[in-house]
Coordinates of N, CA and C in Angstrom, one line a residue:
M1 N 75.3 255.3 20.4 CA 74.4 256.0 19.6 C 73.9 255.2 18.4
K2 N 74.8 254.5 17.7 CA 74.4 253.6 16.6 C 73.5 252.5 17.0
K3 N 73.7 252.0 18.2 CA 72.8 250.9 18.7 C 71.4 251.4 18.9
I4 N 71.3 252.6 19.4 CA 69.9 253.2 19.6 C 69.2 253.4 18.3
I5 N 69.9 253.9 17.3 CA 69.3 254.2 15.9 C 68.9 252.8 15.3
Y6 N 69.7 251.8 15.4 CA 69.4 250.5 14.9 C 68.2 249.9 15.6
A7 N 68.1 250.1 16.9 CA 67.0 249.6 17.7 C 65.7 250.4 17.3
L8 N 65.8 251.7 17.1 CA 64.6 252.4 16.7 C 64.1 252.0 15.3
I9 N 65.1 251.8 14.4 CA 64.7 251.4 13.0 C 64.1 250.0 13.0
I10 N 64.7 249.1 13.8 CA 64.1 247.7 13.9 C 62.7 247.7 14.5
S11 N 62.6 248.5 15.6 CA 61.2 248.6 16.2 C 60.2 249.2 15.3
L12 N 60.6 250.2 14.5 CA 59.8 250.8 13.5 C 59.3 249.8 12.4
V13 N 60.3 249.0 12.0 CA 60.0 248.0 10.9 C 59.0 247.0 11.5
V14 N 59.2 246.5 12.7 CA 58.4 245.5 13.4 C 57.0 246.1 13.6
V15 N 56.9 247.3 14.1 CA 55.5 247.9 14.3 C 54.8 248.1 13.0
S16 N 55.5 248.7 12.0 CA 54.8 248.9 10.7 C 54.4 247.6 10.1
G17 N 55.2 246.5 10.3 CA 54.9 245.2 9.8 C 53.6 244.7 10.4
L18 N 53.5 244.8 11.7 CA 52.3 244.4 12.5 C 51.1 245.2 12.0
V19 N 51.3 246.5 11.8 CA 50.1 247.3 11.4 C 49.7 246.8 10.0
F20 N 50.7 246.5 9.1 CA 50.4 246.1 7.8 C 49.7 244.7 7.8
I21 N 50.1 243.8 8.6 CA 49.5 242.5 8.7 C 48.1 242.5 9.3
F22 N 47.9 243.3 10.4 CA 46.6 243.2 11.0 C 45.6 244.3 10.5
A23 N 46.0 245.3 9.9 CA 45.1 246.4 9.4 C 44.2 245.9 8.4
P24 N 44.6 245.2 7.3 CA 43.7 244.7 6.3 C 42.6 243.8 6.8
S25 N 42.9 243.0 7.8 CA 41.8 242.1 8.3 C 40.8 242.8 9.1
A26 N 41.3 243.9 9.8 CA 40.4 244.6 10.7 C 39.4 245.5 9.9
Y27 N 40.0 246.1 8.8 CA 39.2 247.1 8.0 C 38.7 246.5 6.7
G28 N 39.4 245.5 6.2 CA 39.1 245.0 4.9 C 37.8 244.2 4.9
S29 N 37.5 243.5 6.0 CA 36.3 242.6 5.9 C 35.1 243.4 5.8
S30 N 34.9 244.5 6.5 CA 33.7 245.4 6.4 C 33.7 246.0 5.0
A31 N 34.9 246.5 4.5 CA 34.9 247.1 3.2 C 34.5 246.1 2.2
N32 N 35.0 244.8 2.3 CA 34.6 243.8 1.3 C 33.1 243.6 1.4
R33 N 32.5 243.6 2.6 CA 31.1 243.3 2.7 C 30.3 244.5 2.0
E34 N 30.8 245.7 2.2 CA 30.1 246.8 1.5 C 30.2 246.7 0.0
I35 N 31.3 246.3 -0.5 CA 31.5 246.1 -1.9 C 30.6 245.0 -2.4
K36 N 30.6 243.9 -1.7 CA 29.8 242.8 -2.2 C 28.3 243.1 -2.2
E37 N 27.9 243.9 -1.2 CA 26.5 244.3 -1.1 C 26.1 245.2 -2.3
E38 N 27.0 246.0 -2.8 CA 26.7 247.0 -3.8 C 26.6 246.3 -5.2
I39 N 27.3 245.2 -5.4 CA 27.3 244.5 -6.7 C 25.9 243.9 -6.9
P40 N 25.2 244.2 -8.0 CA 23.9 243.6 -8.2 C 24.1 242.2 -8.7
K41 N 23.2 241.3 -8.3 CA 23.3 239.9 -8.7 C 22.9 239.8 -10.2
K42 N 23.7 239.1 -11.0 CA 23.4 238.9 -12.4 C 22.4 237.7 -12.5
S43 N 21.4 237.9 -13.3 CA 20.5 236.8 -13.5 C 21.1 235.9 -14.6
I44 N 20.9 234.6 -14.4 CA 21.4 233.6 -15.4 C 20.3 233.4 -16.3
P45 N 20.6 233.6 -17.6 CA 19.5 233.4 -18.6 C 19.0 231.9 -18.7
K46 N 17.8 231.7 -18.8 CA 17.2 230.4 -18.9 C 17.5 229.8 -20.3
P47 N 17.8 228.6 -20.4 CA 17.9 228.0 -21.7 C 16.6 228.0 -22.5
H48 N 16.7 228.1 -23.8 CA 15.5 228.2 -24.6 C 14.8 226.8 -24.6
S49 N 13.5 226.8 -24.7 CA 12.8 225.5 -24.8 C 12.9 225.1 -26.3
A50 N 12.5 223.8 -26.5 CA 12.5 223.3 -27.8 C 11.5 224.1 -28.8
A51 N 10.4 224.5 -28.2 CA 9.5 225.3 -29.0 C 10.1 226.7 -29.4
E52 N 10.8 227.3 -28.5 CA 11.5 228.6 -28.8 C 12.6 228.4 -29.8
N53 N 13.3 227.3 -29.7 CA 14.4 227.0 -30.7 C 13.8 226.8 -32.1
N54 N 12.7 226.0 -32.1 CA 12.0 225.8 -33.4 C 11.5 227.1 -34.0
A55 N 11.0 227.9 -33.2 CA 10.4 229.2 -33.7 C 11.6 230.1 -34.2
E56 N 12.7 230.1 -33.5 CA 13.9 230.9 -34.0 C 14.4 230.3 -35.3
L57 N 14.4 229.0 -35.5 CA 14.9 228.3 -36.7 C 13.9 228.6 -37.8
K58 N 12.6 228.6 -37.6 CA 11.7 228.9 -38.7 C 11.8 230.4 -39.1
K59 N 12.1 231.3 -38.1 CA 12.3 232.7 -38.4 C 13.5 232.9 -39.3
W60 N 14.6 232.2 -39.0 CA 15.8 232.3 -39.7 C 15.7 231.7 -41.1
E61 N 15.0 230.6 -41.2 CA 14.8 229.9 -42.5 C 14.0 230.8 -43.5
A62 N 13.1 231.7 -42.9 CA 12.3 232.6 -43.7 C 13.1 233.9 -44.1
S63 N 14.3 234.1 -43.5 CA 15.1 235.2 -43.8 C 15.8 235.0 -45.2
P64 N 16.3 236.1 -45.8 CA 17.0 235.9 -47.1 C 18.1 234.9 -47.1
D65 N 18.9 234.9 -46.0 CA 20.0 233.9 -45.9 C 19.5 232.5 -45.8
G66 N 18.4 232.3 -45.1 CA 17.9 231.0 -44.9 C 17.3 230.5 -46.2
V67 N 16.6 231.3 -47.0 CA 16.1 230.9 -48.3 C 17.2 230.6 -49.2
K68 N 18.3 231.4 -49.2 CA 19.4 231.1 -50.1 C 20.1 229.8 -49.8
L69 N 20.2 229.5 -48.5 CA 20.8 228.2 -48.1 C 19.9 227.0 -48.5
K70 N 18.6 227.2 -48.3 CA 17.7 226.1 -48.7 C 17.8 225.8 -50.2
K71 N 17.8 226.9 -51.0 CA 17.9 226.7 -52.4 C 19.3 226.0 -52.8
W72 N 20.4 226.4 -52.1 CA 21.7 225.8 -52.4 C 21.6 224.3 -52.0
K73 N 21.0 223.9 -50.9 CA 21.0 222.5 -50.5 C 20.2 221.7 -51.5
A74 N 19.2 222.3 -52.2 CA 18.4 221.6 -53.2 C 19.1 221.5 -54.5
S75 N 20.1 222.4 -54.8 CA 20.8 222.4 -56.1 C 21.6 221.2 -56.2
P76 N 22.0 220.9 -57.5 CA 22.9 219.7 -57.7 C 24.3 219.9 -56.9
A77 N 24.8 221.1 -56.9 CA 26.1 221.3 -56.1 C 25.9 221.0 -54.6
G78 N 24.8 221.5 -54.1 CA 24.5 221.3 -52.7 C 24.3 219.9 -52.3
R79 N 23.5 219.2 -53.2 CA 23.3 217.7 -52.9 C 24.6 217.0 -53.0
K80 N 25.5 217.3 -53.9 CA 26.8 216.6 -54.0 C 27.6 216.8 -52.8
V81 N 27.7 218.1 -52.3 CA 28.5 218.4 -51.1 C 27.9 217.7 -49.9
L82 N 26.6 217.7 -49.7 CA 26.0 217.0 -48.6 C 26.1 215.5 -48.7
G83 N 26.1 215.0 -49.9 CA 26.3 213.5 -50.1 C 27.8 213.1 -49.8
D84 N 28.7 214.0 -50.1 CA 30.1 213.8 -49.7 C 30.3 213.7 -48.2
I85 N 29.6 214.6 -47.5 CA 29.7 214.6 -46.1 C 29.2 213.3 -45.5
A86 N 28.1 212.8 -46.1 CA 27.5 211.6 -45.6 C 28.4 210.4 -45.8
K87 N 29.2 210.4 -46.8 CA 30.2 209.3 -47.1 C 31.2 209.2 -46.0
I88 N 31.6 210.3 -45.4 CA 32.7 210.2 -44.4 C 32.2 210.5 -43.0
S89 N 30.9 210.7 -42.8 CA 30.4 211.1 -41.5 C 30.7 210.0 -40.4
K90 N 30.7 208.8 -40.7 CA 31.0 207.7 -39.7 C 32.4 207.8 -39.3
S91 N 33.3 208.0 -40.2 CA 34.8 208.1 -39.9 C 35.0 209.3 -39.0
V92 N 34.4 210.4 -39.3 CA 34.5 211.6 -38.6 C 34.0 211.5 -37.2
R93 N 32.8 210.9 -37.1 CA 32.1 210.7 -35.8 C 33.0 209.8 -34.9
D94 N 33.5 208.8 -35.5 CA 34.3 207.8 -34.7 C 35.8 208.2 -34.6
F95 N 36.2 209.3 -35.2 CA 37.6 209.7 -35.3 C 38.5 208.6 -35.7
T96 N 38.2 208.0 -36.8 CA 39.0 206.9 -37.4 C 39.8 207.3 -38.6
N97 N 40.7 206.5 -39.0 CA 41.6 206.9 -40.1 C 40.8 206.9 -41.4
M98 N 41.1 207.9 -42.2 CA 40.6 208.0 -43.6 C 41.9 208.2 -44.5
E99 N 42.0 207.3 -45.5 CA 43.1 207.4 -46.4 C 42.7 208.4 -47.5
G100 N 43.7 209.2 -47.8 CA 43.5 210.3 -48.8 C 44.7 210.5 -49.7
T101 N 44.5 211.1 -50.8 CA 45.6 211.5 -51.7 C 45.5 213.0 -51.9
V102 N 46.6 213.7 -51.8 CA 46.7 215.1 -52.0 C 46.5 215.4 -53.5
T103 N 45.5 216.2 -53.8 CA 45.3 216.6 -55.2 C 45.6 218.0 -55.5
A104 N 45.7 218.9 -54.5 CA 46.1 220.3 -54.7 C 46.7 220.8 -53.4
L105 N 47.7 221.7 -53.6 CA 48.4 222.2 -52.4 C 47.9 223.6 -52.0
S106 N 46.8 224.1 -52.6 CA 46.3 225.3 -52.2 C 44.7 225.3 -52.3
L107 N 44.1 226.2 -51.6 CA 42.7 226.2 -51.6 C 42.1 227.0 -52.8
P108 N 40.8 226.9 -53.0 CA 40.3 227.6 -54.2 C 40.5 229.1 -54.0
P109 N 40.6 229.8 -55.1 CA 40.8 231.3 -55.0 C 39.7 232.0 -54.2
G110 N 40.1 232.9 -53.4 CA 39.2 233.7 -52.6 C 38.7 233.0 -51.3
S111 N 39.3 231.9 -51.0 CA 38.8 231.2 -49.8 C 39.4 231.9 -48.6
R112 N 38.6 231.8 -47.5 CA 39.0 232.4 -46.2 C 39.1 231.4 -45.1
L113 N 39.7 230.2 -45.4 CA 39.8 229.1 -44.5 C 41.1 229.0 -43.8
G114 N 42.0 229.9 -44.2 CA 43.4 229.8 -43.7 C 44.2 228.9 -44.5
F115 N 45.1 228.1 -43.9 CA 45.9 227.1 -44.6 C 45.1 225.9 -44.8
G116 N 45.3 225.3 -46.0 CA 44.6 224.1 -46.3 C 45.0 223.5 -47.6
I117 N 44.6 222.2 -47.9 CA 44.9 221.5 -49.1 C 43.6 220.8 -49.6
I118 N 43.7 220.3 -50.8 CA 42.6 219.5 -51.4 C 43.0 218.1 -51.3
V119 N 42.2 217.2 -50.8 CA 42.5 215.8 -50.7 C 41.4 215.0 -51.4
N120 N 41.7 213.8 -51.9 CA 40.7 212.9 -52.5 C 40.6 211.7 -51.5
I121 N 39.4 211.5 -51.1 CA 39.1 210.4 -50.2 C 38.0 209.6 -50.9
N122 N 38.2 208.3 -51.2 CA 37.3 207.4 -51.8 C 36.6 208.0 -53.0
G123 N 37.4 208.7 -53.9 CA 37.0 209.2 -55.1 C 36.3 210.6 -55.1
E124 N 36.2 211.2 -53.9 CA 35.6 212.5 -53.8 C 36.7 213.5 -53.2
D125 N 36.6 214.7 -53.7 CA 37.6 215.8 -53.3 C 37.0 216.5 -52.1
Y126 N 37.9 216.8 -51.1 CA 37.5 217.5 -49.9 C 38.5 218.6 -49.6
I127 N 38.1 219.7 -49.0 CA 39.0 220.7 -48.5 C 39.5 220.2 -47.1
L128 N 40.8 220.1 -46.9 CA 41.3 219.8 -45.6 C 41.9 221.0 -45.1
S129 N 41.1 221.6 -44.1 CA 41.5 223.0 -43.6 C 42.1 222.9 -42.2
F130 N 43.1 223.7 -42.0 CA 43.9 223.7 -40.8 C 43.7 225.0 -40.0
G131 N 43.0 226.0 -40.6 CA 42.8 227.3 -39.9 C 43.9 228.3 -40.2
S132 N 44.0 229.3 -39.4 CA 44.9 230.4 -39.7 C 46.3 229.9 -39.5
I133 N 47.2 230.5 -40.2 CA 48.7 230.1 -40.2 C 49.3 230.7 -38.9
K134 N 50.0 229.8 -38.1 CA 50.7 230.2 -36.9 C 52.1 229.7 -37.0
S135 N 53.0 230.6 -36.8 CA 54.5 230.3 -36.8 C 54.9 229.1 -37.6
N136 N 55.4 228.1 -36.9 CA 55.9 226.9 -37.5 C 55.0 225.7 -37.4
E137 N 53.7 226.0 -37.0 CA 52.8 224.9 -36.7 C 52.6 224.0 -37.9
Y138 N 52.6 224.5 -39.1 CA 52.3 223.7 -40.3 C 53.6 223.4 -41.1
Q139 N 54.7 223.6 -40.5 CA 56.0 223.4 -41.3 C 56.0 222.1 -42.0
Q140 N 55.7 221.0 -41.3 CA 55.8 219.7 -42.0 C 54.7 219.5 -43.1
L141 N 53.6 220.2 -42.9 CA 52.5 220.1 -43.9 C 52.9 220.7 -45.2
H142 N 53.8 221.7 -45.2 CA 54.3 222.3 -46.4 C 55.2 221.4 -47.2
S143 N 55.6 220.3 -46.6 CA 56.4 219.3 -47.4 C 55.6 218.4 -48.2
L144 N 54.3 218.4 -48.1 CA 53.4 217.6 -48.9 C 53.5 217.9 -50.3
K145 N 53.3 216.9 -51.2 CA 53.3 217.1 -52.6 C 52.1 216.5 -53.2
V146 N 51.7 216.9 -54.4 CA 50.5 216.3 -55.1 C 50.8 214.8 -55.2
N147 N 49.8 214.0 -55.0 CA 49.8 212.6 -55.1 C 50.3 211.9 -53.9
D148 N 50.7 212.6 -52.9 CA 51.1 212.0 -51.6 C 50.0 211.3 -51.0
K149 N 50.2 210.1 -50.4 CA 49.2 209.3 -49.7 C 49.3 209.7 -48.3
I150 N 48.1 210.1 -47.7 CA 48.1 210.5 -46.3 C 47.0 209.8 -45.5
I151 N 47.1 209.8 -44.2 CA 46.1 209.3 -43.3 C 45.5 210.5 -42.6
I152 N 44.2 210.7 -42.5 CA 43.6 211.9 -41.9 C 42.6 211.4 -40.9
R153 N 42.6 212.2 -39.8 CA 41.6 212.0 -38.8 C 41.0 213.4 -38.5
S154 N 39.7 213.4 -38.3 CA 39.1 214.7 -38.0 C 37.9 214.5 -37.1
H155 N 37.6 215.6 -36.3 CA 36.5 215.6 -35.4 C 35.3 216.3 -36.1
S156 N 35.5 217.0 -37.2 CA 34.3 217.7 -37.8 C 34.5 217.9 -39.3
V157 N 33.3 217.9 -39.9 CA 33.2 218.1 -41.4 C 32.1 219.1 -41.5
S158 N 32.2 220.1 -42.4 CA 31.2 221.1 -42.6 C 31.1 221.4 -44.1
F159 N 30.2 222.4 -44.4 CA 30.1 222.9 -45.7 C 29.8 224.4 -45.7
A160 N 30.0 225.0 -46.9 CA 29.7 226.4 -47.1 C 29.3 226.5 -48.5
P161 N 28.1 227.1 -48.8 CA 27.7 227.3 -50.2 C 28.7 227.9 -51.1
K162 N 29.7 228.6 -50.6 CA 30.7 229.3 -51.4 C 31.6 228.3 -52.0
Y163 N 31.8 227.1 -51.4 CA 32.8 226.1 -51.9 C 32.1 224.9 -52.6
Y164 N 32.7 224.3 -53.6 CA 32.2 223.1 -54.2 C 32.6 221.8 -53.5
F165 N 33.3 221.9 -52.4 CA 33.8 220.8 -51.7 C 33.4 220.9 -50.2
S166 N 33.2 219.7 -49.6 CA 33.0 219.7 -48.1 C 34.3 220.1 -47.5
I167 N 34.2 220.6 -46.2 CA 35.4 221.1 -45.5 C 35.7 220.2 -44.3
I168 N 36.8 219.5 -44.4 CA 37.2 218.7 -43.2 C 38.2 219.5 -42.4
S169 N 37.9 219.5 -41.1 CA 38.9 220.2 -40.2 C 40.0 219.2 -39.9
G170 N 41.2 219.7 -40.2 CA 42.4 218.8 -40.1 C 42.8 218.7 -38.6
D171 N 42.7 217.5 -38.0 CA 43.1 217.4 -36.6 C 44.3 216.5 -36.5
Y172 N 44.5 215.6 -37.5 CA 45.6 214.7 -37.5 C 46.0 214.3 -38.9
V173 N 47.3 214.3 -39.3 CA 47.7 213.9 -40.6 C 49.0 213.1 -40.4
E174 N 49.0 212.0 -41.1 CA 50.1 211.1 -41.1 C 50.6 210.7 -42.5
R175 N 51.9 210.7 -42.8 CA 52.4 210.3 -44.1 C 53.5 209.3 -43.9
D176 N 53.4 208.2 -44.6 CA 54.4 207.1 -44.5 C 54.7 206.7 -43.0
G177 N 53.6 206.6 -42.3 CA 53.7 206.1 -40.9 C 54.2 207.1 -39.9
K178 N 54.5 208.3 -40.3 CA 55.0 209.4 -39.4 C 53.9 210.5 -39.3
I179 N 53.7 210.9 -38.1 CA 52.8 212.0 -37.8 C 53.4 213.3 -38.3
I180 N 52.7 214.0 -39.2 CA 53.3 215.3 -39.7 C 52.4 216.5 -39.1
Y181 N 51.3 216.2 -38.6 CA 50.5 217.2 -38.0 C 49.5 216.6 -37.0
K182 N 49.4 217.2 -35.8 CA 48.4 216.8 -34.8 C 48.0 218.1 -34.1
R183 N 46.7 218.4 -34.2 CA 46.2 219.6 -33.6 C 46.3 219.6 -32.1
V184 N 46.8 220.7 -31.5 CA 47.0 220.8 -30.1 C 45.6 221.3 -29.5
P185 N 45.1 220.7 -28.6 CA 43.8 221.2 -28.0 C 43.9 222.5 -27.4
N186 N 42.9 223.3 -27.5 CA 42.9 224.7 -26.9 C 43.0 224.6 -25.4
K187 N 43.8 225.4 -24.8 CA 44.0 225.5 -23.4 C 42.8 226.1 -22.7
G188 N 42.2 225.5 -21.7 CA 41.1 226.0 -21.0 C 39.8 225.9 -21.8
G189 N 39.8 225.3 -22.9 CA 38.6 225.1 -23.7 C 37.9 223.8 -23.5
C190 N 36.9 223.6 -24.3 CA 36.2 222.3 -24.2 C 37.0 221.2 -24.8

């Protein structure tokens, strides 16, 4: 009796397994075709032409924010910040070492750049920004002191009218020949 029950159970498992294996291929392909046919094709937007880009730029420059930025760039503070960017642009473009001295361990009041410090490179002060604080990522950077000599490498430098300093994105920092920070590239990004 037990042998018959085991045989029935095993045959039931085998038959249900076969149905499970072959049923999706028999019915799934037509169902997939129906679903694929129902999905509308998305159109890929065409890239803007140079004329369209220039028109958008002119439109933005005429806006209140564009006028405000233009006035700031012409002001003494704006000219100084843009001049500071020009001084280090070759090092940033080539991702070469820049020697700097830590002048402040915190950013200006009200800044929204995350963690950062102020460094002096070739007689000019810059904000060295590392972004939002994540767990222990900046642990060794917190050991920096004012007047520490560091080596910096960066892929980008920017400005914001809100700040009196150019903003260097901190990608690599070295002190006394030891790497104390190296930005980890984003996974799956550019």
